[in-house]
Coordinates of C-alpha atoms in Angstrom, one line a residue:
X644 CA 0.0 0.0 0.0
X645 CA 1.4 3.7 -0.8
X646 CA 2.2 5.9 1.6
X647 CA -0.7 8.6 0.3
X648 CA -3.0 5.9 0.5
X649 CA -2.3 4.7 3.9
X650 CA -2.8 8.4 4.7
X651 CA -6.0 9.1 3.1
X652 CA -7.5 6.3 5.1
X653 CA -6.2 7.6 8.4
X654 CA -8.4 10.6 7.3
X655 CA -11.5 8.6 6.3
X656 CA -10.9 7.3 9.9
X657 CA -10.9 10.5 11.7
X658 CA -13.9 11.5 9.2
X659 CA -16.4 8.7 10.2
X660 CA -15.5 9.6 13.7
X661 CA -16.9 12.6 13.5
X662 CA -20.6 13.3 14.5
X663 CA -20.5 16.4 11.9
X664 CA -18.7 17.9 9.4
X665 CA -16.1 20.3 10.5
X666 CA -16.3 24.3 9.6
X667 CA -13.2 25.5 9.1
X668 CA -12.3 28.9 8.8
X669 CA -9.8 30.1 6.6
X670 CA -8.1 33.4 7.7
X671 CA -5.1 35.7 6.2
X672 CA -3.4 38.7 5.4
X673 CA -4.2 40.0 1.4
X674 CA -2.4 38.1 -0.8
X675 CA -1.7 35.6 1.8
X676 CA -2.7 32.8 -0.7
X677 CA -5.8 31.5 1.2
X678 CA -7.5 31.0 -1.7
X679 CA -5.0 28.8 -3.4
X680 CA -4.7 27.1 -0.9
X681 CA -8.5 25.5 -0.9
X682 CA -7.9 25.1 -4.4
X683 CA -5.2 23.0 -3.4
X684 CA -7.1 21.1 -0.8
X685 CA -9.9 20.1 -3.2
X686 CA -7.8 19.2 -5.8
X687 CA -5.9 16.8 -3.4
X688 CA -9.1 15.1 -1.9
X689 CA -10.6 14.9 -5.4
X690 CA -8.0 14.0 -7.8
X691 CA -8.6 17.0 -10.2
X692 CA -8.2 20.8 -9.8
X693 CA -10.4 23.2 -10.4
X694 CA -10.4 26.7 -9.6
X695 CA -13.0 26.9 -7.2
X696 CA -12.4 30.2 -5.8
X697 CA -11.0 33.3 -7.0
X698 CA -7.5 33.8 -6.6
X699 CA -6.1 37.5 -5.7
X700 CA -3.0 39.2 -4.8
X701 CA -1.9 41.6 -2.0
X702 CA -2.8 44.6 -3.6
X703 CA -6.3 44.2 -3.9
X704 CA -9.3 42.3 -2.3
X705 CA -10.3 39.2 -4.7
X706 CA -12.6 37.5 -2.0
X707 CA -15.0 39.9 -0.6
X708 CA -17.9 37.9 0.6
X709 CA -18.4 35.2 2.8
X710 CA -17.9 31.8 0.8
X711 CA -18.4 28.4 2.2
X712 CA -17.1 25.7 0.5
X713 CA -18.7 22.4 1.4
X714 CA -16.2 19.3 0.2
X715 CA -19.2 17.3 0.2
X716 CA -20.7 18.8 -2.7
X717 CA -17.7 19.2 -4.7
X718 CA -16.6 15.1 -4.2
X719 CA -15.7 13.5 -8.0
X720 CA -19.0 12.7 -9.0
X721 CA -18.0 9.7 -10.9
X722 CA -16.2 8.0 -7.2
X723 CA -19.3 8.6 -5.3
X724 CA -19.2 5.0 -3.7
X725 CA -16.0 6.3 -2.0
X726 CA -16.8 9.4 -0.7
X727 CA -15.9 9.5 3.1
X728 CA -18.7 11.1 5.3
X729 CA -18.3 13.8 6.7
X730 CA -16.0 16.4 4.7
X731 CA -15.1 19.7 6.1
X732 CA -16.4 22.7 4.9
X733 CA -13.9 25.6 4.1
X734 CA -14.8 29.2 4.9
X735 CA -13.3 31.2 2.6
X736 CA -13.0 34.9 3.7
X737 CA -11.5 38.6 2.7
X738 CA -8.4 39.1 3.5
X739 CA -7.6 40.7 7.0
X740 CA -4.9 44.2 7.1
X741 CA -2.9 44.1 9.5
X742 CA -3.5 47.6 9.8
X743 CA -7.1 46.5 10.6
X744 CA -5.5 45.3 14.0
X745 CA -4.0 48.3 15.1
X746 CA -7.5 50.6 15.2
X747 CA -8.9 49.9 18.9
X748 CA -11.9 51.7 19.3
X749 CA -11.1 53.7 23.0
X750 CA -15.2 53.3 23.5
X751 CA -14.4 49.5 23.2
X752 CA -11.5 48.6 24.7
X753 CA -9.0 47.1 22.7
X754 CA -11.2 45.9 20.3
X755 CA -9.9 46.3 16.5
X756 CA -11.9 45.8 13.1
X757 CA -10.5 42.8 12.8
X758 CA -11.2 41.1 16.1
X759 CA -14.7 42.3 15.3
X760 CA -15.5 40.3 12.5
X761 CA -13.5 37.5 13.6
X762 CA -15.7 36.8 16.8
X763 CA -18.5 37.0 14.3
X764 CA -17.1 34.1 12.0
X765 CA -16.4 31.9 14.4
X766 CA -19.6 32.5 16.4
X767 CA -21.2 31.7 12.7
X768 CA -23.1 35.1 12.8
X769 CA -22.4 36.0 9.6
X770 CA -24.7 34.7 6.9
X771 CA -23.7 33.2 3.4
X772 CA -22.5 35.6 0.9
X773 CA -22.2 38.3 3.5
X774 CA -20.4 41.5 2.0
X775 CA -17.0 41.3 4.3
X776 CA -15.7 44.6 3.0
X777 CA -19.0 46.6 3.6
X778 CA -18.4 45.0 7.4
X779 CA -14.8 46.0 7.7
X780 CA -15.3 49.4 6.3
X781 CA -18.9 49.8 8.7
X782 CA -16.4 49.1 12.0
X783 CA -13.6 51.5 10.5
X784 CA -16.3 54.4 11.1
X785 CA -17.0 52.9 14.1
X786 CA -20.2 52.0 13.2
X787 CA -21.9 48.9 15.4
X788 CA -23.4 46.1 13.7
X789 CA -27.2 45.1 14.8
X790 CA -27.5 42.2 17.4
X791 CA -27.2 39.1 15.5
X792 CA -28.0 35.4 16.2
X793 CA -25.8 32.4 16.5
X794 CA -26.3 29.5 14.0
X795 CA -24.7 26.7 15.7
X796 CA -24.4 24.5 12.4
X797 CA -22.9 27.3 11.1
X798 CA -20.2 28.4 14.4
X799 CA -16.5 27.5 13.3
X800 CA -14.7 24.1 14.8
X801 CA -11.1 24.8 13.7
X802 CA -9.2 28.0 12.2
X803 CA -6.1 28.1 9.2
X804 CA -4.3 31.1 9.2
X805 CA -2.4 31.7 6.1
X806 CA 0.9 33.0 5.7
X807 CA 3.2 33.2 2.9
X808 CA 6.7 32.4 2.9
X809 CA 8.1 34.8 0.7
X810 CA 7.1 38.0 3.4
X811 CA 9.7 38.8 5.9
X812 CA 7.2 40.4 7.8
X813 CA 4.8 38.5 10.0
X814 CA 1.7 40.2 10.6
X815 CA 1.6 40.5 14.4
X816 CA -1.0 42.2 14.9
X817 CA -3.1 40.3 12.8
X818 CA -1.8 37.1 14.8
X819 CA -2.7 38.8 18.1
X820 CA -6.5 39.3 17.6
X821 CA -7.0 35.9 16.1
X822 CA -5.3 34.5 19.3
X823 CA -7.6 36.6 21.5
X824 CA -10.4 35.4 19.7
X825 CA -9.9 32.0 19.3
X826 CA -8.7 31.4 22.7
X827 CA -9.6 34.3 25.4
X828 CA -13.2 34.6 24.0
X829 CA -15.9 31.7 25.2
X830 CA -15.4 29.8 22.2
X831 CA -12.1 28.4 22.2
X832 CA -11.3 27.3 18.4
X833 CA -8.3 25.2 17.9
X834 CA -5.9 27.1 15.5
X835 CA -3.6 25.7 12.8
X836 CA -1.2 27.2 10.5
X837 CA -0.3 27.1 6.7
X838 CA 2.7 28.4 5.2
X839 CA 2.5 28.7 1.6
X840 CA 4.9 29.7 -1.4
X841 CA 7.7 27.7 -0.3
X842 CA 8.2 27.7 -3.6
X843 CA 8.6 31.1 -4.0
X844 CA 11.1 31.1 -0.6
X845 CA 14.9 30.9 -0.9
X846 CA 14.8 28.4 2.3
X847 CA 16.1 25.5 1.0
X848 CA 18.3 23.4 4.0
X849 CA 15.6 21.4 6.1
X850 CA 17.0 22.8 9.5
X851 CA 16.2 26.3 7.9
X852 CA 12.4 25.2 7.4
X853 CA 12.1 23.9 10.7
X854 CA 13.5 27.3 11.9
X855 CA 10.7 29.1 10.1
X856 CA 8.0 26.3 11.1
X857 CA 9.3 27.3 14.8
X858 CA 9.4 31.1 14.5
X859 CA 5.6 31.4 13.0
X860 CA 4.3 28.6 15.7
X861 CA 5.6 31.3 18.2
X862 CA 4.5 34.4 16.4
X863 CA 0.8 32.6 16.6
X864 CA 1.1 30.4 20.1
X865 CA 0.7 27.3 18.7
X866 CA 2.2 23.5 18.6
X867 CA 4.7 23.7 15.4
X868 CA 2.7 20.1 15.2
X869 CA 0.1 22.4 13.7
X870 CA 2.1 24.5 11.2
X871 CA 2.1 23.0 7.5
X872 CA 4.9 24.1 5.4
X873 CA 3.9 24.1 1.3
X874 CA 3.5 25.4 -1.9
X875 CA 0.3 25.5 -3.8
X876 CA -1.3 23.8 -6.5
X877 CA -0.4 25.1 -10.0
X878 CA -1.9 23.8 -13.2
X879 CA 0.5 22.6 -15.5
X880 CA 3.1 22.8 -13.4
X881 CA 4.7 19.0 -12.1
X882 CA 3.5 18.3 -9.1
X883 CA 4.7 15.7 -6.1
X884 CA 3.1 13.1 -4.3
X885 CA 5.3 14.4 -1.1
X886 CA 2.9 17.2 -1.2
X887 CA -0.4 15.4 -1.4
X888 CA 0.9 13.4 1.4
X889 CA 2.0 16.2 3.7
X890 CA -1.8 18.2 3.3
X891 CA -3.3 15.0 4.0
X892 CA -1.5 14.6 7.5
X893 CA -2.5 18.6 7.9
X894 CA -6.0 18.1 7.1
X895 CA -6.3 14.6 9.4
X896 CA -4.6 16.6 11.8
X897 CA -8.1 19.2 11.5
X898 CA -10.5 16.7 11.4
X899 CA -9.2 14.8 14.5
X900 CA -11.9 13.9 16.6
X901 CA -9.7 14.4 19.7
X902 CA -8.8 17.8 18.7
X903 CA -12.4 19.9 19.6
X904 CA -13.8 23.1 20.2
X905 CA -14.2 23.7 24.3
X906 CA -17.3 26.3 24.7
X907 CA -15.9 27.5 27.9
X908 CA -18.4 27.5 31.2
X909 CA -18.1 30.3 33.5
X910 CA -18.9 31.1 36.7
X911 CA -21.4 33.4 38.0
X912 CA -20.4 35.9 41.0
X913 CA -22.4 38.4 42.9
X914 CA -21.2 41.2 44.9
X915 CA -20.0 40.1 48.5
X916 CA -23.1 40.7 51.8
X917 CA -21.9 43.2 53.6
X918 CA -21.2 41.4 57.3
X919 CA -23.8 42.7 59.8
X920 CA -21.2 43.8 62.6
X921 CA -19.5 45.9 60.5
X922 CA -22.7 47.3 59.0
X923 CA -23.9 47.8 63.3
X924 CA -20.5 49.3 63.2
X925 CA -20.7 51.4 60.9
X926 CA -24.4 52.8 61.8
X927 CA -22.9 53.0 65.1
X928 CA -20.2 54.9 63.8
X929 CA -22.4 56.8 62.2
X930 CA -25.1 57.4 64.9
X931 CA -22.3 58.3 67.2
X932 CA -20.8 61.0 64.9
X933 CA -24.1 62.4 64.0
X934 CA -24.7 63.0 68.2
X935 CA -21.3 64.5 68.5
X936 CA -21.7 67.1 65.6
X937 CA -25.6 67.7 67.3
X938 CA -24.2 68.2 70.9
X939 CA -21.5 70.4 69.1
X940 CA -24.0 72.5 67.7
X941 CA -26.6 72.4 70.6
X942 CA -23.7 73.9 73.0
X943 CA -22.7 76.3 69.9
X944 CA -25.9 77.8 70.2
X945 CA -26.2 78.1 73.9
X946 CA -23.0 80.0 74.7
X947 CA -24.0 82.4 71.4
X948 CA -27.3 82.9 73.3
X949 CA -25.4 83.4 76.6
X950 CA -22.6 85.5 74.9
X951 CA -25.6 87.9 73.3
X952 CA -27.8 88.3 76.6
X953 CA -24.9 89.1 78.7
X954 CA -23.8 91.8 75.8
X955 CA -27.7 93.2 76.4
X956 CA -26.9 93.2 79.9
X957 CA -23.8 95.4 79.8
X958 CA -25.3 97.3 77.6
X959 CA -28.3 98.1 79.6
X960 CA -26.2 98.4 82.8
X961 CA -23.5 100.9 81.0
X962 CA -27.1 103.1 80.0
X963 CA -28.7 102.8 83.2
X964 CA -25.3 104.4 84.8
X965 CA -24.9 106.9 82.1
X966 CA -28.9 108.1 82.8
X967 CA -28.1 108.3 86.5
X968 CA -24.8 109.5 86.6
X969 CA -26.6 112.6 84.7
X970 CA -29.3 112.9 87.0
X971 CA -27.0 113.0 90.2
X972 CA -25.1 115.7 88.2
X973 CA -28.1 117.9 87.9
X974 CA -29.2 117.3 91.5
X975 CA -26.3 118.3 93.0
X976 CA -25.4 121.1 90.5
X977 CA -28.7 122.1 91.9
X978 CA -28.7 121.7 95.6
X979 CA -25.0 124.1 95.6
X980 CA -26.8 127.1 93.2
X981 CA -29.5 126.7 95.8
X982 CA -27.0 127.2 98.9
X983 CA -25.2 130.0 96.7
X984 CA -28.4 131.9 96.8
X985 CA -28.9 131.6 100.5
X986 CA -25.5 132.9 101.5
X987 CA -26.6 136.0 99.2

């Protein structure tokens, strides 16, 4: 038995072990080659290629809308008898700036366009044919999209990011919301890797691959277990069995049924009581103050009353004096011009 053949049976395996098919959700920077490489999928599970999707370049957006490939439907018609249950279905989407990872909204945290309409993928919010650039242009002005409702059938089970070889720069930020999302969020979504255009990349030694397969399992937390190294279908082009095999192992490597989504549980909390000797405390407290500050007050206003009748008091007392010191002037003024005249 070949050695492809032995491997496409470990995937029918892991296939019929499956209660469903598997959504998988394809995710890149432009011109990642995302699109070539579910091209290259299907033409390796079916025998012939076909261009299935539209294939761009980084310059421009190709794949705009929300495109979901089901492997079921597009099995060789005339092999029918051996079609394995349970195919995945690839999600094809636009490709994510990494530009559109560095626009937090401050009214939202540190959530970016990006991490936006990645929690809607994976939550399967976003319906078929969905305009994707109308949505990322919508959050760039901040706008909110309308509560939507969860399809289940339709909620992601695994996640490919795409990166290309031939880019020295990995897109970071990019890597940092899909993380979030795929991890922090409720939904934890197993996350796998694809590097294409080796082709295209000078790396030839095989310590130098695993170097690269390292750095970009780092860059995106992962197992480098989970990081497939390969170059894309071309037609007309010679193409190697080594490659068939090797995106077999990767795709029996999604559709393991060990390796599952986890739709985290959390706790509920509630404030802490407050203790009822420290609330008596603290009324005491308070009670206690409250007399304190009244008997300050109380007092206040009795030695103000005190202060003001004495001031009357003086002040009568200082009049009455005045008045009778003048009428004991005139009396005796009066009595000695009353002796004067006498003596006259």
């Amino acid at each position: 038995m070949s050695e492809k053949r032995k491997v496409l049976e470990k995937f029918e395996r892991n296939l019929n072990a499956l209660k469903s098919p598997r959504n998988v959700l394809i995710l890149g920077d432009l011109g990642s080659g995302k699109s070539s490489f579910i091209n290259t999928v299907i033409t390796v599970l079916t025998g012939r290629y076909h261009s299935y999707v539209n294939v761009g370049n980084a310059s421009c957006h190709i794949t705009t809308c929300l495109q979901r490939l089901n492997l079921d439907a597009l099995w060789n018609d005339g092999d029918l008898a051996n079609k394995p249950p349970n195919l995945p279905v690839l999600i094809d989407t636009i490709g994510l700036d990494n530009q559109g990872s560095t626009n937090a909204s401050s009214e939202e945290g540190t959530s970016t366009t990006n991490s936006k309409l990645i929690n809607l993928l994976i939550n399967g919010k976003i319906p078929e044919d969905c305009d994707l650039l109308h949505a990322i242009k919508s959050f760039g002005k901040g706008r909110k999209v309308k509560e939507l409702s969860a399809d289940k059938t339709k909620a992601v089970d695994a996640i490919i990011v795409v990166i290309p070889a031939d880019n020295a720069i990995i897109p970071q930020n990019l890597l940092e919301d899909i993380h979030k999302q795929a991890t922090v969020e409720k939904r934890k979504v197993p996350v796998f890797c694809v590097v294409t255009k080796m082709d295209k990349c000078t790396t030839d030694p095989a310590d130098e691959k695993e170097k690269k397969r390292t750095e970009i399992a780092a860059a995106i937390r992962i197992d480098p277990q989970r990081v497939l190294l390969c170059s894309n279908y071309q037609p007309n082009t010679p193409w190697d069995d080594k490659e068939d095999i090797s995106i077999l192992e990767f795709m029996c490597l999604i559709c393991d049924p060990h390796i599952t989504v986890i739709d985290s549980q959390r706790l509920e909390f509630e404030d802490p009581p407050i203790e009822k000797d420290n609330e008596q405390s603290r009324v005491q407290v308070s009670s206690e103050s409250e007399i304190q500050g009244a008997d300050f007050w109380d007092k206040a206003f009795r030695w103000a009353i005190l202060a003001v009748t004495l001031a009357v008091v003086i002040t009568l007392m200082v009049h009455i004096k005045n008045i009778w010191s003048k009428d004991y002037k005139k009396e005796e003024t009066h009595h000695w011009t009353s002796e004067a005249k006498m003596h006259i």
